[in-house]
Coordinates of C-alpha atoms and ligand atoms in Angstrom, one line a residue:
X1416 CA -1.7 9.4 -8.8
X1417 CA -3.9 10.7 -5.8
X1418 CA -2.4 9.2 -2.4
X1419 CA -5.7 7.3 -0.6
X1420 CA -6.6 9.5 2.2
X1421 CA -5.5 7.1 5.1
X1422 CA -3.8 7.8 8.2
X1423 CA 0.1 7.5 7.9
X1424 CA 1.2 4.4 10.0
X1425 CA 3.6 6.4 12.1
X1426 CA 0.7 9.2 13.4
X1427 CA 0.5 8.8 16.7
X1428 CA -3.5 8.8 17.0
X1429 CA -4.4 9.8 21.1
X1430 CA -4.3 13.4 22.7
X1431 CA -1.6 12.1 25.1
X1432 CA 0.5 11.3 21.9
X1433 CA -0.4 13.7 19.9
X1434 CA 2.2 16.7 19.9
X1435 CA -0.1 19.8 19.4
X1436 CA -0.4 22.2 16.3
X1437 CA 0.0 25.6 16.0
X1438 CA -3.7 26.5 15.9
X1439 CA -4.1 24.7 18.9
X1440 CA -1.3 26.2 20.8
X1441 CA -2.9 29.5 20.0
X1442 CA -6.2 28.4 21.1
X1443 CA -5.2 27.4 24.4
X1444 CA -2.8 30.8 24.5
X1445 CA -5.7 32.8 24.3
X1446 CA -8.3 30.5 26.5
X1447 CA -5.5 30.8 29.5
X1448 CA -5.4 34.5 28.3
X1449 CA -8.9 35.0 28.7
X1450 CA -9.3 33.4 32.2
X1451 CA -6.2 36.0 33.5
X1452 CA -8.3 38.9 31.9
X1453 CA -12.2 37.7 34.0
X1454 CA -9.4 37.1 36.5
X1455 CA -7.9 41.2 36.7
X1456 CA -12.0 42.1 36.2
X1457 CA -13.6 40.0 38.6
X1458 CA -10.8 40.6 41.5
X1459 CA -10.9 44.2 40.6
X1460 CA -14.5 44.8 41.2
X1461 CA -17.2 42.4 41.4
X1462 CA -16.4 40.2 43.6
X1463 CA -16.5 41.2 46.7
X1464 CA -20.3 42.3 46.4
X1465 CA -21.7 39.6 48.5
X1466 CA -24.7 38.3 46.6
X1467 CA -27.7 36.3 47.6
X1468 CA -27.0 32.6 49.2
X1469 CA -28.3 30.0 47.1
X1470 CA -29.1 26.8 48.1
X1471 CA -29.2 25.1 44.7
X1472 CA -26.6 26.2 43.3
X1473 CA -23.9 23.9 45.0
X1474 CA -25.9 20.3 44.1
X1475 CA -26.3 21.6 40.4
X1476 CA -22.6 22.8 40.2
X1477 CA -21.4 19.8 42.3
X1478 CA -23.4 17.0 39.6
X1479 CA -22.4 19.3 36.6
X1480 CA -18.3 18.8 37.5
X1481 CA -18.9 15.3 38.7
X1482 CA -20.6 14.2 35.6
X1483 CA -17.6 16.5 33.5
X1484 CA -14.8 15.0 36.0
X1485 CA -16.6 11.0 35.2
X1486 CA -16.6 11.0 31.8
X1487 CA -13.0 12.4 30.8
X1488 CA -11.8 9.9 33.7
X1489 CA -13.7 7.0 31.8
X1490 CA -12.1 8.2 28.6
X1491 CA -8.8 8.8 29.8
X1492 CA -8.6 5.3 31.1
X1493 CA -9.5 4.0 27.9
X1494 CA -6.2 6.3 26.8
X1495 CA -4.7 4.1 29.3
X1496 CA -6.0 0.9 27.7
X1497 CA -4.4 1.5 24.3
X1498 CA -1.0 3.0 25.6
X1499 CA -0.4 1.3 28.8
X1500 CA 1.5 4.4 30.2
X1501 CA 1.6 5.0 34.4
X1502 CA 1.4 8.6 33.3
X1503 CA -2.2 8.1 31.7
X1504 CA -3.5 5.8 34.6
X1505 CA -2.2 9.2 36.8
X1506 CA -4.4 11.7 35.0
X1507 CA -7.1 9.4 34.7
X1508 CA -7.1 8.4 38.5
X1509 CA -6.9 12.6 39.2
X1510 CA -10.2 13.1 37.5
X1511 CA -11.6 10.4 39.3
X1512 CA -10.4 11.5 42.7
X1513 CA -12.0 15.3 42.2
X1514 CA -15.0 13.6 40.6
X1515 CA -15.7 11.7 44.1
X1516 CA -14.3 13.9 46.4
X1517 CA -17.7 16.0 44.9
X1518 CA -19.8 13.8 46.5
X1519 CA -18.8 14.5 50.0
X1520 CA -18.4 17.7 49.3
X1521 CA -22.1 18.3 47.9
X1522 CA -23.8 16.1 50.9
X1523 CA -21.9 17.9 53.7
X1524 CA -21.9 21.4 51.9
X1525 CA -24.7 23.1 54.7
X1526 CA -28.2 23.9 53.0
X1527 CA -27.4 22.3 49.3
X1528 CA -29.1 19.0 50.6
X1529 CA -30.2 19.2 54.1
X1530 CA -30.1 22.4 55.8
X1531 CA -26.9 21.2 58.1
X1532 CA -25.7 18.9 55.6
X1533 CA -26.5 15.6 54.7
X1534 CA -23.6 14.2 56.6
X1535 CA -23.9 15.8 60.0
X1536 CA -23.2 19.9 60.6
X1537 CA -19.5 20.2 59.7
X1538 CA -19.1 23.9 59.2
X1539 CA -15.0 22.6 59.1
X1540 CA -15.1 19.4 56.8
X1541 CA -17.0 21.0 54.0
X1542 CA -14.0 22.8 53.5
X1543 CA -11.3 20.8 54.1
X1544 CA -12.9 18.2 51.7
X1545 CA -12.9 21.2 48.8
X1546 CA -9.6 21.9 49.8
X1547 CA -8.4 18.2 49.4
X1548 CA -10.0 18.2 45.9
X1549 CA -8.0 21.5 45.1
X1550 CA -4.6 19.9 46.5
X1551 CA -5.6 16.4 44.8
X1552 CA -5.8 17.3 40.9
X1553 CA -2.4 19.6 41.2
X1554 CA -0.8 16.0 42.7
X1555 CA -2.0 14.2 40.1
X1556 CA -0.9 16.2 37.9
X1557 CA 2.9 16.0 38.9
X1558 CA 2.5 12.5 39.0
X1559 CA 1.4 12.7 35.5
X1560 CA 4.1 15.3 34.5
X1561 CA 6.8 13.5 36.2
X1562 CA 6.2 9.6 34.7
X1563 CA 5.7 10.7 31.6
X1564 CA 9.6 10.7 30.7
X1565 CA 9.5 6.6 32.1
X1566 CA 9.8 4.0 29.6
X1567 CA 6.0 2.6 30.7
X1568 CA 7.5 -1.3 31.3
X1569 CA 4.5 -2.5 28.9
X1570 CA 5.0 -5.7 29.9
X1571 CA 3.9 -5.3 33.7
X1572 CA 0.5 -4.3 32.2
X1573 CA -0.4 -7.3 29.6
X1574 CA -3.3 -8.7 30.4
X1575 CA -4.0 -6.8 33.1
X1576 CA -5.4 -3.8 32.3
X1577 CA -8.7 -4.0 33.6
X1578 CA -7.3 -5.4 36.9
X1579 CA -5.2 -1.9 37.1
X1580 CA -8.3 0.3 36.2
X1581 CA -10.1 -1.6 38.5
X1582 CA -8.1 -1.6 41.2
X1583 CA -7.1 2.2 40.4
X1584 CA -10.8 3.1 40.9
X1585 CA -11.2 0.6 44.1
X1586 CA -7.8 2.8 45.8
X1587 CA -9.2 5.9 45.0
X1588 CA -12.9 5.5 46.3
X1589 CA -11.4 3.9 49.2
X1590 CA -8.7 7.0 49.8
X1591 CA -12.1 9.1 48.9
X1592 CA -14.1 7.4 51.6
X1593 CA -11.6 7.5 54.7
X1594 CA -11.1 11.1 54.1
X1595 CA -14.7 11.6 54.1
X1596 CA -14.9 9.5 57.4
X1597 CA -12.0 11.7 59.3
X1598 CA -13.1 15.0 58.1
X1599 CA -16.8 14.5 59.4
X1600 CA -15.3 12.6 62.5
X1601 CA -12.4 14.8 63.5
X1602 CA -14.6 18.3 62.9
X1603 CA -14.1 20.1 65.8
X1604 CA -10.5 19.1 66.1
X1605 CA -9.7 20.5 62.1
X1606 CA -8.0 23.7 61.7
X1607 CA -10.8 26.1 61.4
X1608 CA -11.3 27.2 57.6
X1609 CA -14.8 28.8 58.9
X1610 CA -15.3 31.6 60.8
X1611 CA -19.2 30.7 60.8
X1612 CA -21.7 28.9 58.1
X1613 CA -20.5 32.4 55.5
X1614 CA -16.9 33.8 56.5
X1615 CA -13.4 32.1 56.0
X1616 CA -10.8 32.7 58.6
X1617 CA -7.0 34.3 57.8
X1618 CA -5.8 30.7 57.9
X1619 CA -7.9 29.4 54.8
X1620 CA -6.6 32.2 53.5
X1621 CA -2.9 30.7 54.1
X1622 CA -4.3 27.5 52.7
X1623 CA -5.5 29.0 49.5
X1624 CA -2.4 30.6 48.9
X1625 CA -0.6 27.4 49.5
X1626 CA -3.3 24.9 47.2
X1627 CA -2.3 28.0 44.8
X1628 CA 1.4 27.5 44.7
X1629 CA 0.5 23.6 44.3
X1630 CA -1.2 24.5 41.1
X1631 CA 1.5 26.6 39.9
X1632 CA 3.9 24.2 40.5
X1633 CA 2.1 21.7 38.5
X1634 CA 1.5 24.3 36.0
X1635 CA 5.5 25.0 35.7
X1636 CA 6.2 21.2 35.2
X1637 CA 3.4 20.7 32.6
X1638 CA 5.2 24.0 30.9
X1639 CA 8.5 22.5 31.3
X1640 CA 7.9 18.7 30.0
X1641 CA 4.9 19.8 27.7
X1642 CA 4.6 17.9 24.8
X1643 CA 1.2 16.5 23.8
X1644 CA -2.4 18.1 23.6
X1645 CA -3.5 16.5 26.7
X1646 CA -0.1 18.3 28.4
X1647 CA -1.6 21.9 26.7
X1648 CA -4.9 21.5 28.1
X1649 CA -3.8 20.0 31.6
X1650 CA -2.4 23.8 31.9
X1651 CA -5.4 25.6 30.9
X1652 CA -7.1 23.0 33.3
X1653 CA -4.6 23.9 36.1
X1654 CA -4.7 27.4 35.6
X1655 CA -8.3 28.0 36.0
X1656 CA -8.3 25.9 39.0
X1657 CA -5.9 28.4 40.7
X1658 CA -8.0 31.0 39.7
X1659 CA -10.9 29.2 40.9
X1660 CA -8.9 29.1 44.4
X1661 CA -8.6 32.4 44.7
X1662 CA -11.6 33.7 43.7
X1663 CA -13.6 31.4 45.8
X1664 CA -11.6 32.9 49.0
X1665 CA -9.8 35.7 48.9
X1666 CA -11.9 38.7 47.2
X1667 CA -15.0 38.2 48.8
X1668 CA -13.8 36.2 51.8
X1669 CA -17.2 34.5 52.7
X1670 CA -18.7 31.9 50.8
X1671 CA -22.2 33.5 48.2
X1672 CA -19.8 36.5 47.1
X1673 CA -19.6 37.7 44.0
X1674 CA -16.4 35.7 43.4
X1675 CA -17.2 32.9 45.3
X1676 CA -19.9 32.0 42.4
X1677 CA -17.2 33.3 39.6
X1678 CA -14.9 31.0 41.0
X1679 CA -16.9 28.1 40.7
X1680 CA -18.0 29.1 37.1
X1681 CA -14.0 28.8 36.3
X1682 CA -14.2 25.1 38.4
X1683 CA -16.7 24.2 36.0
X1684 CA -15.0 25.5 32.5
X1685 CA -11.8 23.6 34.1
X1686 CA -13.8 20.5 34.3
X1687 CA -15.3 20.8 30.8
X1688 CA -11.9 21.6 29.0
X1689 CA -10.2 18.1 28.9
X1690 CA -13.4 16.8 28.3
X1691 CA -14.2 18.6 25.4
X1692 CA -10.7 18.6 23.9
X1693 CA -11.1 14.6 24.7
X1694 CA -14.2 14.4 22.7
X1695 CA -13.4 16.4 19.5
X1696 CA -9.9 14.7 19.2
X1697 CA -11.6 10.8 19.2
X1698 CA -14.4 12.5 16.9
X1699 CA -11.6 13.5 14.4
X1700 CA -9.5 10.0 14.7
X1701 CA -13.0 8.1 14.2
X1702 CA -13.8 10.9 11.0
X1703 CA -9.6 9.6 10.2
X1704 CA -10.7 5.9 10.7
X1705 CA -13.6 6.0 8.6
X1706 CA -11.3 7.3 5.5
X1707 CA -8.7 4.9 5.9
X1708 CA -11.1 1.9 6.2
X1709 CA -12.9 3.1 2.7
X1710 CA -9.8 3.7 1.1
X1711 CA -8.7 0.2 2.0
X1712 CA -11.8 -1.0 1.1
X1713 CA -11.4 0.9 -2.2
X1714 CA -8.1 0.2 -2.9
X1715 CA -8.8 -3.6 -2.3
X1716 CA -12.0 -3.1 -5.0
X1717 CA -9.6 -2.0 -7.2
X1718 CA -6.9 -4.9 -6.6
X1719 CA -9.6 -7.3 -7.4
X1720 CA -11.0 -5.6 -10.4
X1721 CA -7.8 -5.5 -11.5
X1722 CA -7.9 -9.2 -11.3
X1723 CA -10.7 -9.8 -13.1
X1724 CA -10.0 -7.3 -15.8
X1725 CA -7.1 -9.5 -16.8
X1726 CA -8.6 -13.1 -16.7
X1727 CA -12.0 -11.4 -18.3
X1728 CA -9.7 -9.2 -21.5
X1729 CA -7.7 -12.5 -21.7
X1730 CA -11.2 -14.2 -22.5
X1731 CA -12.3 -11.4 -24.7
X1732 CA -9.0 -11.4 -27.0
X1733 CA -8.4 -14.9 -27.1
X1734 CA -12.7 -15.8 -27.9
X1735 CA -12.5 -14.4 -31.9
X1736 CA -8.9 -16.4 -33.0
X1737 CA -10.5 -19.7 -31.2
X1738 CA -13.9 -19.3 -33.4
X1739 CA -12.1 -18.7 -36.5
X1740 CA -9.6 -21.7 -35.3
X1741 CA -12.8 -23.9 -34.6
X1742 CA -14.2 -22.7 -37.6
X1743 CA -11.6 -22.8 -40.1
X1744 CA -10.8 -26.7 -38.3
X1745 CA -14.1 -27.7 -39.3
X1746 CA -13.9 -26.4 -42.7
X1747 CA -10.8 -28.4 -43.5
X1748 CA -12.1 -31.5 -41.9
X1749 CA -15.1 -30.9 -44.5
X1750 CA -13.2 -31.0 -47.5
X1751 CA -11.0 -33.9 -46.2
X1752 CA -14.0 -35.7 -45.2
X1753 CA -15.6 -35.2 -49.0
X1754 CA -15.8 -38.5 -51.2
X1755 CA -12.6 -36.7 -53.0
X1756 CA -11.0 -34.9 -50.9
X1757 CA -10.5 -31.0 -51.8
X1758 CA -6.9 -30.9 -50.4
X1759 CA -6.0 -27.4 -51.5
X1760 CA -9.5 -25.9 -50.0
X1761 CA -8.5 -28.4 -46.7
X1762 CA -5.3 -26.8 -47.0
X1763 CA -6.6 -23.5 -47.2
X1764 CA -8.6 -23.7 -44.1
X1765 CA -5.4 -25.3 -42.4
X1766 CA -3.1 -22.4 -43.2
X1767 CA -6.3 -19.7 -41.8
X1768 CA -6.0 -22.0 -38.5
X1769 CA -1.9 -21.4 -38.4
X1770 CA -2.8 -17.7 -38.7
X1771 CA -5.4 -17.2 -36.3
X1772 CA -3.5 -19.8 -34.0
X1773 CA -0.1 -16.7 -34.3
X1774 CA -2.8 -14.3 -33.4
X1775 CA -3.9 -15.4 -30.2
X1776 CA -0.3 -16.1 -29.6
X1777 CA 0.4 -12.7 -30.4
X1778 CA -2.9 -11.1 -28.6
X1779 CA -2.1 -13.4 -24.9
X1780 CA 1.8 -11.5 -25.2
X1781 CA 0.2 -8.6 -26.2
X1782 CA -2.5 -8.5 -23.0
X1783 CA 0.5 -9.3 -20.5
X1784 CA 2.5 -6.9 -21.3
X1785 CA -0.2 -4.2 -21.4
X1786 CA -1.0 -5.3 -17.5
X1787 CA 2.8 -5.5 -16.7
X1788 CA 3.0 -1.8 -18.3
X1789 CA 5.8 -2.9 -20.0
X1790 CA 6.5 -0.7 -23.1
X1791 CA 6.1 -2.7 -26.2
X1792 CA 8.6 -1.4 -29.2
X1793 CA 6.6 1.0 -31.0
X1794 CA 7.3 1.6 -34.9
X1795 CA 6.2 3.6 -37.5
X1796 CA 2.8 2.9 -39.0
X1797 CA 1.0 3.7 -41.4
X1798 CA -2.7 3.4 -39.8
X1799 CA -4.7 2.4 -43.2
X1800 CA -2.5 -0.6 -43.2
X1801 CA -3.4 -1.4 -39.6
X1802 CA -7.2 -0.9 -40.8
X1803 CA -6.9 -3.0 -43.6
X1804 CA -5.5 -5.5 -41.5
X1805 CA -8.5 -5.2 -38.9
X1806 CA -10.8 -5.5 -42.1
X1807 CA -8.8 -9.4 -43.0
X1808 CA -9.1 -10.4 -39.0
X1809 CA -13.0 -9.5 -39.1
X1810 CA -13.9 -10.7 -42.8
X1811 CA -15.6 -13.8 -42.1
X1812 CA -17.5 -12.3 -39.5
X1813 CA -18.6 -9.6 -42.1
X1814 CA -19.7 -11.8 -44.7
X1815 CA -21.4 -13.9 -42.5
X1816 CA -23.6 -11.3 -41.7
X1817 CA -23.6 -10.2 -44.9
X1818 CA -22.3 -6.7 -44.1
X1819 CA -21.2 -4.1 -46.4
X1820 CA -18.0 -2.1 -46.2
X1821 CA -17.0 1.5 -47.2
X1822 CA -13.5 2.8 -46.5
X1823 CA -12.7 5.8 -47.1
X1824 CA -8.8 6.5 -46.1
X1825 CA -6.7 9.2 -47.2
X1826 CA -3.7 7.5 -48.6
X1827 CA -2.1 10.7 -48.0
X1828 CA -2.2 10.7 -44.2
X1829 CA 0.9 11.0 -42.2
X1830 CA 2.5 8.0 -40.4
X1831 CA 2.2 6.9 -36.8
X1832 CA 4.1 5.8 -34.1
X1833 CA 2.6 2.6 -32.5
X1834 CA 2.0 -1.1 -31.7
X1835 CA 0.5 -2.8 -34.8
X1836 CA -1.2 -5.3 -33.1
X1837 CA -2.4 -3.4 -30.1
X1838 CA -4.1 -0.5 -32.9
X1839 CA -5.1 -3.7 -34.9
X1840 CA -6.7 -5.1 -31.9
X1841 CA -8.6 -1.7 -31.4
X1842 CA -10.2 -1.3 -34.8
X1843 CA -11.6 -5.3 -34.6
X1844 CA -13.1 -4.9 -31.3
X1845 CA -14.5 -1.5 -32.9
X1846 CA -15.5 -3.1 -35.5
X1847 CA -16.5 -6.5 -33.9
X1848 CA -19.3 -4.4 -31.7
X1849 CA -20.5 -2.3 -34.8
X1850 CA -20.8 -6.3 -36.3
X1851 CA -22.8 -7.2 -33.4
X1852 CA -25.2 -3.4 -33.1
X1853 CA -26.4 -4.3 -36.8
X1854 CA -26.2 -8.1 -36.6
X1855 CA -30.0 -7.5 -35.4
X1856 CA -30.9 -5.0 -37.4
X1857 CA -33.2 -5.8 -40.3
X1858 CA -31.9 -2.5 -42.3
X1859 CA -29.2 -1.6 -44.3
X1860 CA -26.0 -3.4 -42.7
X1861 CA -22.8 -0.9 -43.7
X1862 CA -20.0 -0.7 -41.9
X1863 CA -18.2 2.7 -42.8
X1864 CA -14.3 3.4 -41.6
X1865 CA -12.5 6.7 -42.1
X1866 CA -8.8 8.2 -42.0
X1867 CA -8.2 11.6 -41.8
X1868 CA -6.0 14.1 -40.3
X1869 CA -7.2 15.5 -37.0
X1870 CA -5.8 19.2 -35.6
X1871 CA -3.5 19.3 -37.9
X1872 CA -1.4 16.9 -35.4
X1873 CA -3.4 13.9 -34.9
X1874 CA -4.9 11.1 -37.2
X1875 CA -8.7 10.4 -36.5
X1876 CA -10.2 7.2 -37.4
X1877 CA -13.6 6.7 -37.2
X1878 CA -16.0 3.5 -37.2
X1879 CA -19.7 3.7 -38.2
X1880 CA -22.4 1.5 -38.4
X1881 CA -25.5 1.4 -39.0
X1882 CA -27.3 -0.8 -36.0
X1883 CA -29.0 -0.3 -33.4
X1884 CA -27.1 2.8 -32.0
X1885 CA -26.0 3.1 -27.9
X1886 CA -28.5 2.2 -25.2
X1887 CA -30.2 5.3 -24.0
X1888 CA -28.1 6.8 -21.0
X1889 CA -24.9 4.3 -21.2
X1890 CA -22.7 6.8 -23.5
X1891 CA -20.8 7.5 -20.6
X1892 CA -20.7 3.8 -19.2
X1893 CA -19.4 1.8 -22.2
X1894 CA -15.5 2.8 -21.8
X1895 CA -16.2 1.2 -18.2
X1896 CA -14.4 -2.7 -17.8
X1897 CA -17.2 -4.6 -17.3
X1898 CA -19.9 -2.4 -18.6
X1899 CA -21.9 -4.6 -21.2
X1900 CA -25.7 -4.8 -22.7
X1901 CA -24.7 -7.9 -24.2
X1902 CA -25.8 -11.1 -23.1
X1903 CA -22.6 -12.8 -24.1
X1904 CA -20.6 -9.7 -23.1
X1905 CA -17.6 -9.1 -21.0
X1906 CA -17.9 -5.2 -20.9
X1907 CA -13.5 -5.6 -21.8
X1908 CA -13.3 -4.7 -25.2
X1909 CA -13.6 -1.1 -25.1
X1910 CA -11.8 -0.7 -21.8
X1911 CA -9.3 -2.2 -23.7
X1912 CA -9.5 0.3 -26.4
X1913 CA -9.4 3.1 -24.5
X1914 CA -6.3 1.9 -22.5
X1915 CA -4.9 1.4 -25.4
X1916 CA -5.2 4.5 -27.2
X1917 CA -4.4 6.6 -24.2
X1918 CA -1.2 4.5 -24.4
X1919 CA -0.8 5.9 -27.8
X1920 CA -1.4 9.9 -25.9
X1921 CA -4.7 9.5 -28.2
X1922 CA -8.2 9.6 -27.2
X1923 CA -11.4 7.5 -28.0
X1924 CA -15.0 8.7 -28.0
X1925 CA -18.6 8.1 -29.2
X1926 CA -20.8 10.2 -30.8
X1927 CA -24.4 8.1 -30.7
X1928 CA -26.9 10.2 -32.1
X1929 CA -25.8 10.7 -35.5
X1930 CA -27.8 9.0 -37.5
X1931 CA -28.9 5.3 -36.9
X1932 CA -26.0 3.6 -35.3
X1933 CA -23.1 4.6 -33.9
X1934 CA -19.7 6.3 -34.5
X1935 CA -16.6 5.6 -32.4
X1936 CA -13.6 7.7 -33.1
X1937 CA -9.5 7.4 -32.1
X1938 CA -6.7 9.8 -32.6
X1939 CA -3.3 8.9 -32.3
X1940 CA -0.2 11.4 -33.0
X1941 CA 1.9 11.7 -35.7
X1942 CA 4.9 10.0 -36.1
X1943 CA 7.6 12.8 -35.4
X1944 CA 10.1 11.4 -37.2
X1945 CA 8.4 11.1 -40.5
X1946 CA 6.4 14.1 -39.9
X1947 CA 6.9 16.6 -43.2
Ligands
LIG2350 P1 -19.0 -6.1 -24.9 O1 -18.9 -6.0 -26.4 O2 -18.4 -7.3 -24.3 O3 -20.3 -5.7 -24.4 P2 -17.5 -3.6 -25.0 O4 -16.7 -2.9 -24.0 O5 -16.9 -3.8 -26.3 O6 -18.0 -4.9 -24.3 O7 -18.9 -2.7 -25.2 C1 -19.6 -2.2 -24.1 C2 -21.0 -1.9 -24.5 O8 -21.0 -0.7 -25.3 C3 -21.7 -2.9 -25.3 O9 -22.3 -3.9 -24.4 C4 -22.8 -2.0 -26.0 O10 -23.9 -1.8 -25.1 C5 -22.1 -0.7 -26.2 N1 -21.6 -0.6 -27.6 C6 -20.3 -0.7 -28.0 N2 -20.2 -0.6 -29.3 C7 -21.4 -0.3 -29.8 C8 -22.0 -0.1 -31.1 N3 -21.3 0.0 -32.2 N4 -23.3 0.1 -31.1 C9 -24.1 0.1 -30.0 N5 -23.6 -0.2 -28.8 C10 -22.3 -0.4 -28.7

């Protein structure tokens, strides 16, 4: 049987969770690769040229990474608001931290919105806020490394989720703001990272090559504890931003070089990375969700159906014993009820009663086990006596619509193996809808059966009548439970039939455009053991 495609219950379902594939360990292989190789061409070469300043270029890189830096923060809190791990609440508060430190950044940075800055001249703060972003994430990011082994106390955080992301966001705009305040403030009395408005002094060189060890730290412990996507991706992350850090000072040395603008191209990709990894992992779990909630759905369909297919084939069996009960009851009463009573005709119609009565007995056994798929003892047969059979069940019904019969059985067939009354039960519904198709038909009423071998293995039977044929277009529809045209119908009967006789390792088909009518045909294997 085909498993439902649903998630397993044990997959754990975020990128913080999720241990990473191969594929995707190679794909972040070669992204780290790639940034090393621009890394060996841009310091090689380009970037020392010292290209043309300008002034847009920091507002429209500065809102590019803030938006990038936002978004994954917002969805890496909502990480945090399924798992309730410190170590997610870490990350997330990192990318909010560089996504505000931006801000200052961009409204101090000299010429991107006023030509001094927005927020006063500070030729020193600019840099020293850049430089706090560039030691922030790296921080973060050990945090993030470094309580991800702890037991998160799940507990501490019930209820109180949005408190903590509240509160987190609060800390970190407030941390965001004072630093802000002393940089601009305490200006003059910074180290100096500027020589003027363009060239960095030897000691932001020092401080680049320290923010670069920071990174590399961080890298080493992501390398050492890795275990999840989000861990692969936090290293690609980490390592462009140490590339960024040194492209930004050291080649060209003065801010508008050549590398300067690479570096800040690699700022951006490392904003972008999480974010995009973030975004195609929730787009598969939600693609993952949507299966598993239509194969529940599906599954719960077929649960109910299942349901209704037994109370409906109960219905359908039990419906032609109870007319023939009522029937033959009526009958008797008639006789009895005569001025002198015909007792053996009333007798007569008593004893066809006591038969159908052991039929529907037999039929309600038969229908539970069939749904309990219990096997039923299966004996040898031979099939025209299981035809005959069908032929005594269905004979009132025959006369009463004064149908003609024509068998035509080769008395030399080979036996079956099979249930009598299941194979009975086949050949009266057969015949019970071939009763119906000409019961409103004006033309000739003949109901033909045949027995013959099949393949040389299998022995066909076939029903034909000569009614009102298939509805156009249902050919393919009438083996469905619950498929009827009928107004009285339950759509069970052949359902039934063909569960039956796949049962049997036969098959069942209809061939409607033969003639008027139709023609149903079964096969069901020879008996092995009486096969000559
Ligand atoms: P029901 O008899 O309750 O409708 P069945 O499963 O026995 O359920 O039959 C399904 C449908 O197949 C019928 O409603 C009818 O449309 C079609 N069908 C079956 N047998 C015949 C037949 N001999 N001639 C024409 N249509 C038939």
């Amino acid at each position: 049987m085909m498993k439902p495609d649903i998630m397993p219950e044990d997959q754990p379902f975020t990128l913080s969770t999720l241990p990473p594939g191969r594929a995707q360990k190679r794909l972040a292989l070669a992204v780290m690769l790639v940034f090393l190789g621009a890394l060996f061409i841009l310091a090689g070469g380009l970037s020392n040229i010292q290209l043309r300043r300008i002034d847009s270029f920091v507002p429209a890189y500065g809102m590019a990474m803030f938006v990038n830096d936002m978004i994954t923060a917002v969805l890496l809190f909502n990480q945090f608001a399924i798992l309730r791990s410190c170590a997610i609440l870490a990350i997330s508060t990192g990318y909010l931290f560089t996504a505000l430190m931006l801000v200052p950044w961009m409204l101090v940075f000299p010429g991107a919105f006023a030509p001094a800055g927005l927020l006063g001249t500070g030729l020193q703060s600019t840099d020293w806020l850049n430089a706090l972003r560039y030691a922030g994430f790296p921080t973060f990011v050990i945090a993030y490394t470094l309580l991800k082994g702890v037991n998160s106390p799940k507990r501490l955080w019930e209820g109180s989720v949005g408190a903590t992301i509240l509160s987190s966001v609060a800390m970190t705009s407030a941390v965001v703001c004072s630093v802000t305040v002393l940089a601009i403030v305490g200006d003059a009395y910074l180290p100096r990272i500027m020589l003027d408005p363009v060239h960095f002094s030897t000691f932001a060189l020092y401080l680049a090559g320290c923010l670069i060890l920071w990174n590399a730290i961080a890298l080493t412990l992501l390398w050492i504890r890795q275990r999840s996507v989000l861990d692969l991706w936090l290293m690609a992350v980490v390592c462009a931003y140490a590339i960024e850090i040194y492209l930004v000072s050291y080649p060209g040395l003065a801010r508008f070089s050549a590398g300067w603008y690479a570096g800040r191209v690699f700022g951006f990709v490392s904003s972008i990375l999480v974010l995009i990894v973030l975004l195609h992992e929730i787009t598969t779990l939600y693609a993952q969700l949507h299966r598993a909630v239509l194969a529940q759905r599906r599954e719960r369909e077929a649960r109910l159906m299942t349901g209704d297919a037994v109370s409906a084939s109960i219905a359908h069996e039990i419906k032609q014993p109870l007319t023939t009960i009522k029937a033959s009851a009526n009958a008797g009463l008639n006789w009895l009820d005569r001025g002198e009573p015909e007792l053996d005709r009333a007798r007569d119609a008593l004893r066809r009663v006591v038969t159908a009565g052991d039929r529907a007995d037999a039929l309600v056994e038969n229908i539970r086990t069939h749904f309990r798929m219990g096997v039923r003892p299966r004996t040898s047969l031979d099939i025209n006596d299981v035809i005959r059979g069908a032929l005594t069940v269905v004979g009132d019904k025959l006369r009463t619509n004064r149908i003609a019969v024509r068998a035509d059985l080769n008395e030399r067939l080979p036996r079956i193996r099979g249930e009598q009354i299941q194979l009975q039960q086949v050949l009266v519904n057969l015949i019970g809808n071939a009763i119906d198709s000409m019961a409103t038909e004006d033309g000739e009423r003949l109901l033909s059966i045949r027995s013959e071998v099949h393949q040389s293995r299998y022995v066909m039977v076939s029903v034909q009548d000569t009614g009102k044929g298939l509805e156009p277009g249902t050919d393919d529809r009438i083996f469905n439970p619950m498929f009827t045209t009928k107004e009285d119908g339950m759509g069970m009967g052949l359902a039934i039939c063909r569960s039956i006789i796949g049962a049997h390792e036969g098959e069942i088909s209809v061939t409607p455009d033969k003639g008027p009518g139709a023609i149903f045909h079964f096969t069901v294997p020879f008996d092995p053991g009486s096969a000559s």
